[in-house]
C-alpha positions as a printed Julia matrix, in Angstrom:
139×3 Matrix{Float64}:
 32.63    9.93    8.04
 32.3     6.5     6.87
 33.59    4.24    3.99
 31.11    1.59    3.43
 30.98   -0.26    1.0
 34.24    2.07   -0.3
 35.94    0.03    3.07
 36.11   -3.07    1.29
 38.08   -4.59   -1.6
 37.79   -4.06   -4.88
 38.06   -6.98   -6.23
 35.51   -8.42   -3.17
 32.96   -6.11   -4.23
 33.29   -7.62   -8.02
 32.41  -10.93   -6.25
 28.74   -8.96   -4.24
 28.69   -8.52   -8.03
 29.13  -11.36   -9.67
 27.03  -12.48   -6.28
 24.49  -10.5    -7.28
 23.9   -12.57  -11.23
 23.15  -15.39   -9.62
 26.97  -16.64   -9.59
 26.3   -19.41   -6.35
 30.44  -19.59   -6.48
 30.91  -15.33   -5.58
 27.89  -15.49   -2.76
 29.45  -18.67   -1.39
 33.59  -17.68   -0.96
 31.68  -14.22    0.12
 30.35  -15.48    2.74
 33.11  -17.85    3.68
 35.85  -15.26    3.04
 34.42  -13.28    5.99
 31.81  -11.18    4.37
 28.69  -12.52    4.8
 27.41   -8.77    5.01
 27.38   -8.44    1.37
 25.65  -11.68    1.1
 23.16  -11.03    2.77
 22.93   -7.43    0.52
 23.02   -9.62   -1.56
 19.48  -11.39   -0.85
 18.12   -8.19    0.64
 18.26   -6.48   -3.1
 16.3    -9.37   -3.43
 13.67   -8.72   -0.99
 14.71  -11.71    1.51
 13.11  -10.11    4.75
 15.81  -11.93    6.99
 17.9   -10.83    5.62
 17.74   -7.28    6.87
 16.9    -9.68   10.42
 20.8   -10.61   10.11
 22.29   -7.81    9.04
 20.83   -5.94   11.93
 21.63   -8.38   15.44
 24.56   -8.56   13.57
 26.35   -5.22   13.13
 25.29   -3.54    9.35
 22.08   -1.54    9.77
 23.96    0.25    7.57
 23.65   -2.15    4.3
 20.4    -2.66    5.71
 19.74    1.64    5.6
 21.7     1.8     2.56
 19.12   -0.91    0.69
 15.83    1.29    1.62
 18.3     4.62    0.38
 17.74    2.04   -2.73
 14.45    1.28   -2.6
 13.85    6.17   -2.52
 13.07    5.44    0.99
 13.95    9.39    2.55
 14.93    8.69    6.07
 16.72    5.78    5.29
 18.83    8.28    2.27
 19.15   11.16    4.28
 20.76    8.57    6.61
 22.72    7.26    4.45
 24.04   10.9     3.09
 24.5    11.7     6.52
 26.56    8.88    7.93
 28.69    7.2     4.62
 31.27    8.8     2.03
 29.13   10.22   -0.69
 29.4     7.89   -2.98
 27.82    5.15   -1.91
 24.71    7.82   -2.0
 25.72    8.62   -5.42
 25.42    4.26   -5.58
 22.23    4.44   -4.18
 20.68    6.85   -6.76
 22.66    4.97   -9.48
 20.88    2.02   -8.58
 17.07    4.16   -9.63
 19.0     5.64  -13.59
 19.87    8.61  -11.88
 22.12   10.28  -15.47
 23.62   12.2   -12.23
 24.6    10.06  -10.0
 25.42    8.04  -12.66
 28.1    10.66  -14.06
 29.27   11.8   -10.61
 30.56    8.5   -10.25
 32.08    7.79  -13.81
 33.82   12.01  -13.2
 34.88   10.42   -9.79
 36.23    7.09  -11.11
 33.45    5.07   -8.92
 34.17    2.23  -11.21
 32.96   -0.62   -9.09
 29.49    1.42   -7.5
 29.1     1.63  -11.21
 29.56   -1.6   -11.65
 26.98   -2.56   -8.19
 24.15    0.2   -10.07
 23.58   -1.6   -12.82
 22.65   -5.31  -11.13
 20.88   -4.08   -8.18
 19.18   -1.73  -11.3
 19.14   -4.7   -13.22
 17.84   -7.02  -10.43
 14.18   -4.16   -9.45
 13.54   -3.94  -13.07
 13.11   -8.13  -13.19
 11.1    -7.25   -9.77
  9.16   -5.18  -11.1
  8.3    -6.33  -14.46
  7.69   -9.65  -11.93
  5.47   -8.38   -9.43
  2.99   -7.38  -13.33
  2.06  -10.44  -14.14
 -0.51  -11.39  -12.76
  0.65  -15.03  -12.77
  3.76  -14.6   -10.8
  2.06  -12.87   -7.66
  2.34  -14.34   -4.62
 -1.49  -15.32   -3.24
């Protein structure tokens, strides 16, 4: 079973968290330090469709599936549950503020995944608010 996000050092995942907050120096560091897939994942969470194509082309389809699982797509969730460490599945649920998943991640001390889930939840909330206001809609 693949570890998924858990195969990365905590410091790398902390840089991902900072990149998700829009801090360009961390985004650039991920690219230049050999983790361009995490930069692409960050962009995919921000709804960049080109990022998903890049991930697939470069052999990181699992990050695309992780993003789709976060979005609640059942086939992606099944794949994550069957193919990656269970913590990745719980991370996907925690990104949608699932209390059981948050509790599970906390119980097993996956603090970095909780931090990342919190960032993703904040990004998703902003995306939902942006979509709700007609003056921000794209035509």
